[in-house]
Amino acid sequence: VIDFTFLPIVNLLEDDSESIGEMGVWLLNESMQTEEYKNLLQNLIKPKDIVKCACLVVVDLSNRAEIMNSLKLWTKFIYENFSKLVLKFDYDKQTKIKTALENVFKLYEEPQFDEEGKLKKEELTEEAKALKLEAPLKEGVLKSNCGVPIIFIVNKTDVLSEADDKYLIEQQSEFILKHIRELAIEFGASVVYTSGKMNINIELLYQYICHRLFDFPLVKKANLIEKDSYFIPAGFDSLGILRESDTGGELKKVFEDEIKLEKKKERKKEEPEIECEDTNIFLKRIKDDPNFHSKAPMASERGTSAPITQSDRFKELSERRREKISNPTVATSIPTTTNPATAATASTVTVIFYII
């Protein structure tokens, strides 16, 4: 139901930047939406930690017929759970949390770059900032505000160039994006298309998470051109902009009627069933064996590792931080090079919070 990992907090724009802490990462699968587990998230996340959270919904472009269904189910799940957490505060605090999220959209500015391609450090004047904050949100934006940033991640965009039906996927890509954008606008979600296999937008995703949680600079403009690397940051989009691009009336069409569910091919050979140790027995074994953590093999010793997708410096800093972690379970069993796009499978939610 839930897995846990962590990511180091690093400003990749600074050459000598050191990790300043860790982001804890909860990986949730669809079992969380069942009656048995649907309230579990409220036990994991404390109300006071809402201001330090972001939710990433990961879907799979190779399973495109299920994309909208998954996004709708998870956004409903996120909205209901975090809205309940926000309600535990008094009215003034509730308003402050939701207003802070609205201000992200009102203050959005596209990043500017100099002739050498370096990011310009420009800040709004107090007068310009005040005018933006007084203005209403763009049409349709953040109608459902649960107080936390949401990022829609469409993974496995390499199917646009490698899948057997790549030409069909390419034809459908703009239609799919328009429907994703419509839902994203309502919930104030950003949209990032990624591919762990082709290393598309993985570093951008990490930098964007740091931008939203720690106010690191926004490093890339919105991209609605390149189909395998679409990027729509919070504050860029609105229903007005979306309707202008919908010249074919695709938003009025029913998603499931246009993107059909494909029949899965039968496997030639059945995969062997793997029996897992009961969780309670495993935890009891850890408790009874004080030396258990020191026996846990490193990822390299097991012959496996996370996909190499971050920059060399990012990986180096990750390794340095791992050596400093005091919790031996995390330090010995979870590779810090994991990224939220490739760590999660289709239809999952990643809840990221930072550890002070």
mmCIF file of C-alpha atoms in Angstrom:
data_model
loop_
_atom_site.group_PDB
_atom_site.id
_atom_site.type_symbol
_atom_site.label_atom_id
_atom_site.label_comp_id
_atom_site.label_asym_id
_atom_site.label_seq_id
_atom_site.Cartn_x
_atom_site.Cartn_y
_atom_site.Cartn_z
ATOM 1 C CA VAL A 1 0.000 0.000 0.000
ATOM 2 C CA ILE A 2 2.763 2.452 0.994
ATOM 3 C CA ASP A 3 6.498 2.596 0.326
ATOM 4 C CA PHE A 4 8.934 5.172 1.647
ATOM 5 C CA THR A 5 12.112 6.702 0.269
ATOM 6 C CA PHE A 6 13.766 10.120 0.383
ATOM 7 C CA LEU A 7 15.464 12.665 -1.854
ATOM 8 C CA PRO A 8 18.220 15.136 -0.948
ATOM 9 C CA ILE A 9 17.421 18.856 -1.187
ATOM 10 C CA VAL A 10 19.952 20.448 -3.539
ATOM 11 C CA ASN A 11 19.922 23.642 -5.598
ATOM 12 C CA LEU A 12 21.351 22.304 -8.868
ATOM 13 C CA LEU A 13 21.852 25.842 -10.216
ATOM 14 C CA GLU A 14 24.661 26.428 -7.739
ATOM 15 C CA ASP A 15 27.941 24.695 -8.637
ATOM 16 C CA ASP A 16 29.073 24.116 -5.065
ATOM 17 C CA SER A 17 25.648 23.615 -3.525
ATOM 18 C CA GLU A 18 25.457 21.077 -0.715
ATOM 19 C CA SER A 19 22.377 19.154 0.333
ATOM 20 C CA ILE A 20 20.488 21.106 2.982
ATOM 21 C CA GLY A 21 18.248 18.262 4.107
ATOM 22 C CA GLU A 22 16.001 15.478 2.882
ATOM 23 C CA MET A 23 12.557 15.226 1.379
ATOM 24 C CA GLY A 24 10.622 12.278 2.724
ATOM 25 C CA VAL A 25 8.642 10.518 -0.005
ATOM 26 C CA TRP A 26 5.571 8.349 0.516
ATOM 27 C CA LEU A 27 4.682 6.197 -2.513
ATOM 28 C CA LEU A 28 0.997 5.223 -2.476
ATOM 29 C CA ASN A 29 -0.686 2.709 -4.778
ATOM 30 C CA GLU A 30 -4.347 2.288 -5.738
ATOM 31 C CA SER A 31 -5.056 0.199 -2.623
ATOM 32 C CA MET A 32 -5.087 3.511 -0.711
ATOM 33 C CA GLN A 33 -8.417 4.299 -2.390
ATOM 34 C CA THR A 34 -10.162 1.285 -0.846
ATOM 35 C CA GLU A 35 -12.418 1.627 2.177
ATOM 36 C CA GLU A 36 -9.835 -0.125 4.363
ATOM 37 C CA TYR A 37 -6.996 2.327 3.705
ATOM 38 C CA LYS A 38 -8.585 5.558 2.435
ATOM 39 C CA ASN A 39 -8.097 7.402 5.734
ATOM 40 C CA LEU A 40 -4.536 6.165 6.284
ATOM 41 C CA LEU A 41 -2.982 9.265 4.706
ATOM 42 C CA GLN A 42 -4.472 11.446 7.432
ATOM 43 C CA ASN A 43 -2.535 9.396 9.969
ATOM 44 C CA LEU A 44 0.731 9.729 8.007
ATOM 45 C CA ILE A 45 0.565 13.488 7.449
ATOM 46 C CA LYS A 46 0.028 15.769 10.426
ATOM 47 C CA PRO A 47 -1.962 18.975 9.867
ATOM 48 C CA LYS A 48 1.061 21.153 10.719
ATOM 49 C CA ASP A 49 3.010 19.487 7.890
ATOM 50 C CA ILE A 50 0.565 20.505 5.138
ATOM 51 C CA VAL A 51 2.615 23.601 4.317
ATOM 52 C CA LYS A 52 5.591 21.312 3.643
ATOM 53 C CA CYS A 53 3.811 18.851 1.330
ATOM 54 C CA ALA A 54 3.353 18.342 -2.396
ATOM 55 C CA CYS A 55 1.404 15.562 -4.128
ATOM 56 C CA LEU A 56 2.611 13.988 -7.363
ATOM 57 C CA VAL A 57 0.144 11.891 -9.383
ATOM 58 C CA VAL A 58 2.001 9.544 -11.731
ATOM 59 C CA VAL A 59 0.266 8.042 -14.778
ATOM 60 C CA ASP A 60 1.545 6.035 -17.706
ATOM 61 C CA LEU A 61 1.326 7.210 -21.331
ATOM 62 C CA SER A 62 1.649 3.622 -22.573
ATOM 63 C CA ASN A 63 -1.660 2.944 -20.760
ATOM 64 C CA ARG A 64 -3.273 6.117 -22.062
ATOM 65 C CA ALA A 65 -6.883 4.865 -21.923
ATOM 66 C CA GLU A 66 -6.657 4.858 -18.121
ATOM 67 C CA ILE A 67 -4.948 8.244 -17.738
ATOM 68 C CA MET A 68 -8.008 10.419 -17.069
ATOM 69 C CA ASN A 69 -9.716 7.855 -14.868
ATOM 70 C CA SER A 70 -6.574 7.582 -12.720
ATOM 71 C CA LEU A 71 -6.061 11.338 -12.512
ATOM 72 C CA LYS A 72 -9.671 11.928 -11.498
ATOM 73 C CA LEU A 73 -9.614 9.219 -8.824
ATOM 74 C CA TRP A 74 -6.338 10.444 -7.316
ATOM 75 C CA THR A 75 -7.223 14.151 -7.387
ATOM 76 C CA LYS A 76 -10.481 13.316 -5.601
ATOM 77 C CA PHE A 77 -8.503 11.262 -3.069
ATOM 78 C CA ILE A 78 -5.997 14.088 -2.504
ATOM 79 C CA TYR A 79 -8.680 16.767 -2.308
ATOM 80 C CA GLU A 80 -10.802 14.861 0.207
ATOM 81 C CA ASN A 81 -7.894 13.868 2.466
ATOM 82 C CA PHE A 82 -6.074 17.189 2.562
ATOM 83 C CA SER A 83 -9.305 19.179 2.846
ATOM 84 C CA LYS A 84 -10.091 17.208 6.020
ATOM 85 C CA LEU A 85 -6.621 17.989 7.359
ATOM 86 C CA VAL A 86 -7.030 21.707 6.608
ATOM 87 C CA LEU A 87 -10.360 21.741 8.444
ATOM 88 C CA LYS A 88 -8.544 20.844 11.656
ATOM 89 C CA PHE A 89 -7.192 24.413 11.754
ATOM 90 C CA ASP A 90 -9.131 27.489 12.782
ATOM 91 C CA TYR A 91 -10.741 29.585 10.041
ATOM 92 C CA ASP A 92 -7.896 32.133 9.810
ATOM 93 C CA LYS A 93 -5.275 29.404 9.347
ATOM 94 C CA GLN A 94 -7.430 27.627 6.743
ATOM 95 C CA THR A 95 -7.693 30.874 4.784
ATOM 96 C CA LYS A 96 -3.940 31.483 5.069
ATOM 97 C CA ILE A 97 -3.088 28.005 3.702
ATOM 98 C CA LYS A 98 -5.424 28.299 0.715
ATOM 99 C CA THR A 99 -4.429 31.906 -0.017
ATOM 100 C CA ALA A 100 -0.748 30.934 -0.049
ATOM 101 C CA LEU A 101 -1.509 28.418 -2.812
ATOM 102 C CA GLU A 102 -3.556 30.964 -4.769
ATOM 103 C CA ASN A 103 -0.669 33.441 -4.589
ATOM 104 C CA VAL A 104 1.634 30.979 -6.391
ATOM 105 C CA PHE A 105 -0.649 31.293 -9.429
ATOM 106 C CA LYS A 106 -1.063 35.053 -9.162
ATOM 107 C CA LEU A 107 2.692 35.706 -8.868
ATOM 108 C CA TYR A 108 3.750 33.363 -11.681
ATOM 109 C CA GLU A 109 6.366 34.854 -13.987
ATOM 110 C CA GLU A 110 8.074 33.031 -16.844
ATOM 111 C CA PRO A 111 11.816 32.699 -16.222
ATOM 112 C CA GLN A 112 14.051 34.930 -18.339
ATOM 113 C CA PHE A 113 17.499 34.015 -19.649
ATOM 114 C CA ASP A 114 20.463 36.061 -20.874
ATOM 115 C CA GLU A 115 22.309 35.608 -24.199
ATOM 116 C CA GLU A 116 24.418 32.811 -22.695
ATOM 117 C CA GLY A 117 21.335 30.933 -21.568
ATOM 118 C CA LYS A 118 21.863 31.685 -17.886
ATOM 119 C CA LEU A 119 18.865 32.397 -15.697
ATOM 120 C CA LYS A 120 18.328 36.078 -14.951
ATOM 121 C CA LYS A 121 17.705 36.896 -11.314
ATOM 122 C CA GLU A 122 14.864 39.366 -11.524
ATOM 123 C CA GLU A 123 12.389 40.079 -8.732
ATOM 124 C CA LEU A 124 9.064 41.892 -8.832
ATOM 125 C CA THR A 125 8.897 45.265 -7.168
ATOM 126 C CA GLU A 126 6.682 45.462 -4.102
ATOM 127 C CA GLU A 127 4.208 47.606 -6.065
ATOM 128 C CA ALA A 128 4.014 45.116 -8.953
ATOM 129 C CA LYS A 129 3.669 42.239 -6.497
ATOM 130 C CA ALA A 130 0.824 43.973 -4.672
ATOM 131 C CA LEU A 131 -1.053 44.559 -7.945
ATOM 132 C CA LYS A 132 -0.746 40.899 -8.903
ATOM 133 C CA LEU A 133 -1.986 39.728 -5.504
ATOM 134 C CA GLU A 134 -5.029 42.021 -5.715
ATOM 135 C CA ALA A 135 -6.026 40.605 -9.103
ATOM 136 C CA PRO A 136 -8.407 37.603 -9.292
ATOM 137 C CA LEU A 137 -7.209 34.185 -10.364
ATOM 138 C CA LYS A 138 -7.353 33.387 -14.075
ATOM 139 C CA GLU A 139 -10.547 31.823 -15.385
ATOM 140 C CA GLY A 140 -11.255 28.369 -13.963
ATOM 141 C CA VAL A 141 -8.016 28.147 -11.994
ATOM 142 C CA LEU A 142 -7.951 26.377 -8.619
ATOM 143 C CA LYS A 143 -11.694 25.953 -8.242
ATOM 144 C CA SER A 144 -10.925 22.989 -5.980
ATOM 145 C CA ASN A 145 -8.306 24.225 -3.511
ATOM 146 C CA CYS A 146 -7.158 21.677 -0.905
ATOM 147 C CA GLY A 147 -4.138 23.707 0.203
ATOM 148 C CA VAL A 148 -1.291 21.588 -1.254
ATOM 149 C CA PRO A 149 0.583 21.741 -4.583
ATOM 150 C CA ILE A 150 -0.347 18.955 -7.015
ATOM 151 C CA ILE A 151 1.807 17.836 -9.943
ATOM 152 C CA PHE A 152 0.516 15.536 -12.683
ATOM 153 C CA ILE A 153 3.381 13.406 -14.029
ATOM 154 C CA VAL A 154 2.784 11.632 -17.340
ATOM 155 C CA ASN A 155 5.568 9.070 -17.453
ATOM 156 C CA LYS A 156 6.922 6.784 -20.206
ATOM 157 C CA THR A 157 6.709 9.404 -22.948
ATOM 158 C CA ASP A 158 9.332 7.368 -24.831
ATOM 159 C CA VAL A 159 6.355 5.427 -26.296
ATOM 160 C CA LEU A 160 5.939 8.384 -28.682
ATOM 161 C CA SER A 161 9.078 7.248 -30.487
ATOM 162 C CA GLU A 162 9.407 3.558 -29.631
ATOM 163 C CA ALA A 163 5.977 1.928 -29.258
ATOM 164 C CA ASP A 164 4.472 -0.215 -32.028
ATOM 165 C CA ASP A 165 1.523 2.206 -32.231
ATOM 166 C CA LYS A 166 3.668 5.328 -31.836
ATOM 167 C CA TYR A 167 1.969 7.135 -34.741
ATOM 168 C CA LEU A 168 -1.468 6.614 -33.182
ATOM 169 C CA ILE A 169 -0.183 7.825 -29.808
ATOM 170 C CA GLU A 170 1.290 10.928 -31.425
ATOM 171 C CA GLN A 171 -2.048 11.689 -33.112
ATOM 172 C CA GLN A 172 -3.836 11.342 -29.787
ATOM 173 C CA SER A 173 -1.265 13.237 -27.713
ATOM 174 C CA GLU A 174 -2.763 16.735 -28.077
ATOM 175 C CA PHE A 175 -6.253 15.424 -27.323
ATOM 176 C CA ILE A 176 -4.961 13.696 -24.168
ATOM 177 C CA LEU A 177 -3.062 16.796 -23.047
ATOM 178 C CA LYS A 178 -6.105 19.060 -23.413
ATOM 179 C CA HIS A 179 -8.165 16.837 -21.127
ATOM 180 C CA ILE A 180 -5.303 16.621 -18.624
ATOM 181 C CA ARG A 181 -4.973 20.414 -18.673
ATOM 182 C CA GLU A 182 -8.697 20.903 -18.035
ATOM 183 C CA LEU A 183 -8.530 18.794 -14.861
ATOM 184 C CA ALA A 184 -5.189 20.335 -13.841
ATOM 185 C CA ILE A 185 -6.614 23.862 -14.078
ATOM 186 C CA GLU A 186 -9.499 23.008 -11.732
ATOM 187 C CA PHE A 187 -7.219 21.537 -9.045
ATOM 188 C CA GLY A 188 -4.307 23.900 -9.639
ATOM 189 C CA ALA A 189 -2.039 21.065 -10.770
ATOM 190 C CA SER A 190 1.148 21.467 -12.759
ATOM 191 C CA VAL A 191 1.822 19.029 -15.625
ATOM 192 C CA VAL A 192 5.178 17.404 -16.399
ATOM 193 C CA TYR A 193 5.757 14.777 -19.100
ATOM 194 C CA THR A 194 8.712 12.515 -18.287
ATOM 195 C CA SER A 195 10.595 9.434 -19.395
ATOM 196 C CA GLY A 196 12.970 7.647 -17.035
ATOM 197 C CA LYS A 197 14.182 5.497 -19.922
ATOM 198 C CA MET A 198 15.119 8.453 -22.138
ATOM 199 C CA ASN A 199 15.982 10.803 -19.237
ATOM 200 C CA ILE A 200 13.357 13.339 -20.330
ATOM 201 C CA ASN A 201 12.451 16.066 -17.804
ATOM 202 C CA ILE A 202 13.674 14.046 -14.813
ATOM 203 C CA GLU A 203 16.020 16.744 -13.555
ATOM 204 C CA LEU A 204 13.433 19.393 -14.434
ATOM 205 C CA LEU A 205 10.868 17.558 -12.303
ATOM 206 C CA TYR A 206 13.261 17.490 -9.350
ATOM 207 C CA GLN A 207 14.051 21.192 -9.756
ATOM 208 C CA TYR A 208 10.367 22.046 -10.058
ATOM 209 C CA ILE A 209 9.555 20.172 -6.837
ATOM 210 C CA CYS A 210 12.296 22.187 -5.103
ATOM 211 C CA HIS A 211 10.886 25.365 -6.675
ATOM 212 C CA ARG A 212 7.424 24.715 -5.232
ATOM 213 C CA LEU A 213 8.526 23.559 -1.785
ATOM 214 C CA PHE A 214 11.628 25.669 -1.135
ATOM 215 C CA ASP A 215 11.180 28.632 -3.483
ATOM 216 C CA PHE A 216 14.206 27.686 -5.597
ATOM 217 C CA PRO A 217 14.192 29.508 -8.970
ATOM 218 C CA LEU A 218 11.936 28.271 -11.773
ATOM 219 C CA VAL A 219 14.383 27.021 -14.402
ATOM 220 C CA LYS A 220 12.289 26.409 -17.520
ATOM 221 C CA LYS A 221 9.496 28.067 -19.442
ATOM 222 C CA ALA A 222 6.250 26.263 -20.183
ATOM 223 C CA ASN A 223 6.505 23.839 -23.113
ATOM 224 C CA LEU A 224 3.433 23.000 -25.193
ATOM 225 C CA ILE A 225 5.368 22.141 -28.342
ATOM 226 C CA GLU A 226 7.493 19.044 -27.761
ATOM 227 C CA LYS A 227 5.062 16.192 -27.202
ATOM 228 C CA ASP A 228 7.381 13.970 -25.162
ATOM 229 C CA SER A 229 8.373 16.740 -22.746
ATOM 230 C CA TYR A 230 5.316 18.911 -22.149
ATOM 231 C CA PHE A 231 5.722 21.164 -19.114
ATOM 232 C CA ILE A 232 2.997 23.388 -17.661
ATOM 233 C CA PRO A 233 3.978 25.099 -14.386
ATOM 234 C CA ALA A 234 1.406 26.407 -11.923
ATOM 235 C CA GLY A 235 0.227 29.868 -12.963
ATOM 236 C CA PHE A 236 0.756 29.489 -16.711
ATOM 237 C CA ASP A 237 -2.543 27.946 -17.778
ATOM 238 C CA SER A 238 -6.210 28.892 -17.611
ATOM 239 C CA LEU A 239 -9.506 27.829 -19.182
ATOM 240 C CA GLY A 240 -9.328 30.854 -21.464
ATOM 241 C CA ILE A 241 -5.920 29.824 -22.841
ATOM 242 C CA LEU A 242 -7.074 26.214 -23.174
ATOM 243 C CA ARG A 243 -10.245 27.111 -25.072
ATOM 244 C CA GLU A 244 -8.259 29.268 -27.509
ATOM 245 C CA SER A 245 -6.211 26.206 -28.474
ATOM 246 C CA ASP A 246 -9.257 23.917 -28.698
ATOM 247 C CA THR A 247 -10.208 24.837 -32.245
ATOM 248 C CA GLY A 248 -11.444 21.301 -32.993
ATOM 249 C CA GLY A 249 -13.825 21.134 -30.033
ATOM 250 C CA GLU A 250 -11.898 18.227 -28.506
ATOM 251 C CA LEU A 251 -12.744 19.214 -24.924
ATOM 252 C CA LYS A 252 -16.429 18.519 -25.650
ATOM 253 C CA LYS A 253 -15.632 14.944 -26.682
ATOM 254 C CA VAL A 254 -15.779 12.136 -24.139
ATOM 255 C CA PHE A 255 -12.245 10.955 -23.365
ATOM 256 C CA GLU A 256 -13.170 7.273 -23.091
ATOM 257 C CA ASP A 257 -14.932 7.347 -26.477
ATOM 258 C CA GLU A 258 -11.840 8.659 -28.240
ATOM 259 C CA ILE A 259 -9.093 6.794 -26.365
ATOM 260 C CA LYS A 260 -10.098 3.153 -26.330
ATOM 261 C CA LEU A 261 -8.903 0.607 -23.776
ATOM 262 C CA GLU A 262 -6.629 -1.836 -25.580
ATOM 263 C CA LYS A 263 -6.723 -5.547 -24.921
ATOM 264 C CA LYS A 264 -3.589 -6.726 -23.198
ATOM 265 C CA LYS A 265 -1.556 -9.385 -24.946
ATOM 266 C CA GLU A 266 -1.443 -12.716 -23.213
ATOM 267 C CA ARG A 267 1.926 -13.607 -21.765
ATOM 268 C CA LYS A 268 3.641 -16.558 -23.369
ATOM 269 C CA LYS A 269 5.030 -17.751 -20.060
ATOM 270 C CA GLU A 270 3.581 -17.291 -16.642
ATOM 271 C CA GLU A 271 5.886 -15.473 -14.282
ATOM 272 C CA PRO A 272 6.787 -17.476 -11.181
ATOM 273 C CA GLU A 273 4.859 -16.474 -8.097
ATOM 274 C CA ILE A 274 6.995 -14.801 -5.464
ATOM 275 C CA GLU A 275 6.031 -15.339 -1.856
ATOM 276 C CA CYS A 276 6.721 -12.387 0.424
ATOM 277 C CA GLU A 277 7.336 -12.586 4.127
ATOM 278 C CA ASP A 278 4.436 -11.370 6.258
ATOM 279 C CA THR A 279 4.996 -7.723 7.266
ATOM 280 C CA ASN A 280 4.367 -8.342 10.965
ATOM 281 C CA ILE A 281 6.851 -11.225 11.029
ATOM 282 C CA PHE A 282 9.415 -9.061 9.206
ATOM 283 C CA LEU A 283 9.009 -6.163 11.651
ATOM 284 C CA LYS A 284 9.216 -8.512 14.631
ATOM 285 C CA ARG A 285 12.429 -9.951 13.231
ATOM 286 C CA ILE A 286 13.904 -6.435 12.992
ATOM 287 C CA LYS A 287 12.839 -5.661 16.532
ATOM 288 C CA ASP A 288 14.316 -8.888 17.943
ATOM 289 C CA ASP A 289 17.608 -8.625 16.046
ATOM 290 C CA PRO A 290 19.566 -5.471 17.053
ATOM 291 C CA ASN A 291 22.160 -6.122 14.329
ATOM 292 C CA PHE A 292 19.618 -6.543 11.533
ATOM 293 C CA HIS A 293 20.260 -3.137 9.907
ATOM 294 C CA SER A 294 23.990 -3.662 9.692
ATOM 295 C CA LYS A 295 23.372 -6.834 7.687
ATOM 296 C CA ALA A 296 21.233 -5.146 5.042
ATOM 297 C CA PRO A 297 23.074 -5.133 1.683
ATOM 298 C CA MET A 298 23.666 -1.972 -0.274
ATOM 299 C CA ALA A 299 21.929 -1.615 -3.643
ATOM 300 C CA SER A 300 25.239 -2.126 -5.434
ATOM 301 C CA GLU A 301 25.855 -5.336 -3.493
ATOM 302 C CA ARG A 302 22.464 -6.668 -4.510
ATOM 303 C CA GLY A 303 23.328 -6.087 -8.151
ATOM 304 C CA THR A 304 20.546 -3.538 -8.620
ATOM 305 C CA SER A 305 20.362 0.211 -8.631
ATOM 306 C CA ALA A 306 17.920 2.985 -9.355
ATOM 307 C CA PRO A 307 17.874 4.404 -12.909
ATOM 308 C CA ILE A 308 20.747 6.861 -13.404
ATOM 309 C CA THR A 309 18.829 9.987 -14.306
ATOM 310 C CA GLN A 310 20.182 12.873 -12.254
ATOM 311 C CA SER A 311 23.347 14.802 -12.869
ATOM 312 C CA ASP A 312 26.668 13.410 -11.611
ATOM 313 C CA ARG A 313 26.833 16.114 -8.952
ATOM 314 C CA PHE A 314 23.336 15.302 -7.758
ATOM 315 C CA LYS A 315 24.274 11.630 -7.385
ATOM 316 C CA GLU A 316 27.503 12.517 -5.593
ATOM 317 C CA LEU A 317 25.636 14.703 -3.121
ATOM 318 C CA SER A 318 23.049 11.993 -2.642
ATOM 319 C CA GLU A 319 25.766 9.527 -1.674
ATOM 320 C CA ARG A 320 27.309 12.039 0.728
ATOM 321 C CA ARG A 321 23.972 12.588 2.422
ATOM 322 C CA ARG A 322 23.356 8.868 2.696
ATOM 323 C CA GLU A 323 26.553 8.490 4.707
ATOM 324 C CA LYS A 324 25.324 11.155 7.128
ATOM 325 C CA ILE A 325 21.853 9.731 7.734
ATOM 326 C CA SER A 326 21.476 8.534 11.295
ATOM 327 C CA ASN A 327 18.580 6.154 10.557
ATOM 328 C CA PRO A 328 20.266 2.868 9.537
ATOM 329 C CA THR A 329 17.132 1.472 7.883
ATOM 330 C CA VAL A 330 16.979 4.308 5.386
ATOM 331 C CA ALA A 331 20.729 4.504 4.964
ATOM 332 C CA THR A 332 21.197 0.844 4.097
ATOM 333 C CA SER A 333 18.097 -0.125 2.193
ATOM 334 C CA ILE A 334 16.974 2.817 0.040
ATOM 335 C CA PRO A 335 19.093 4.206 -2.831
ATOM 336 C CA THR A 336 18.994 8.007 -2.724
ATOM 337 C CA THR A 337 19.207 8.324 -6.490
ATOM 338 C CA THR A 338 15.553 7.317 -6.755
ATOM 339 C CA ASN A 339 13.427 9.954 -8.474
ATOM 340 C CA PRO A 340 9.645 10.371 -8.074
ATOM 341 C CA ALA A 341 8.870 9.679 -11.724
ATOM 342 C CA THR A 342 10.740 6.396 -12.103
ATOM 343 C CA ALA A 343 10.208 5.159 -8.561
ATOM 344 C CA ALA A 344 6.466 5.069 -9.015
ATOM 345 C CA THR A 345 4.549 2.830 -11.387
ATOM 346 C CA ALA A 346 1.408 3.721 -13.322
ATOM 347 C CA SER A 347 -1.462 5.246 -11.344
ATOM 348 C CA THR A 348 0.262 6.122 -8.096
ATOM 349 C CA VAL A 349 0.520 9.123 -5.838
ATOM 350 C CA THR A 350 3.758 10.387 -4.381
ATOM 351 C CA VAL A 351 3.402 12.566 -1.294
ATOM 352 C CA ILE A 352 6.589 14.550 -0.737
ATOM 353 C CA PHE A 353 7.312 16.388 2.484
ATOM 354 C CA TYR A 354 10.550 17.898 3.666
ATOM 355 C CA ILE A 355 12.343 17.012 6.858
ATOM 356 C CA ILE A 356 13.774 19.883 8.871
#
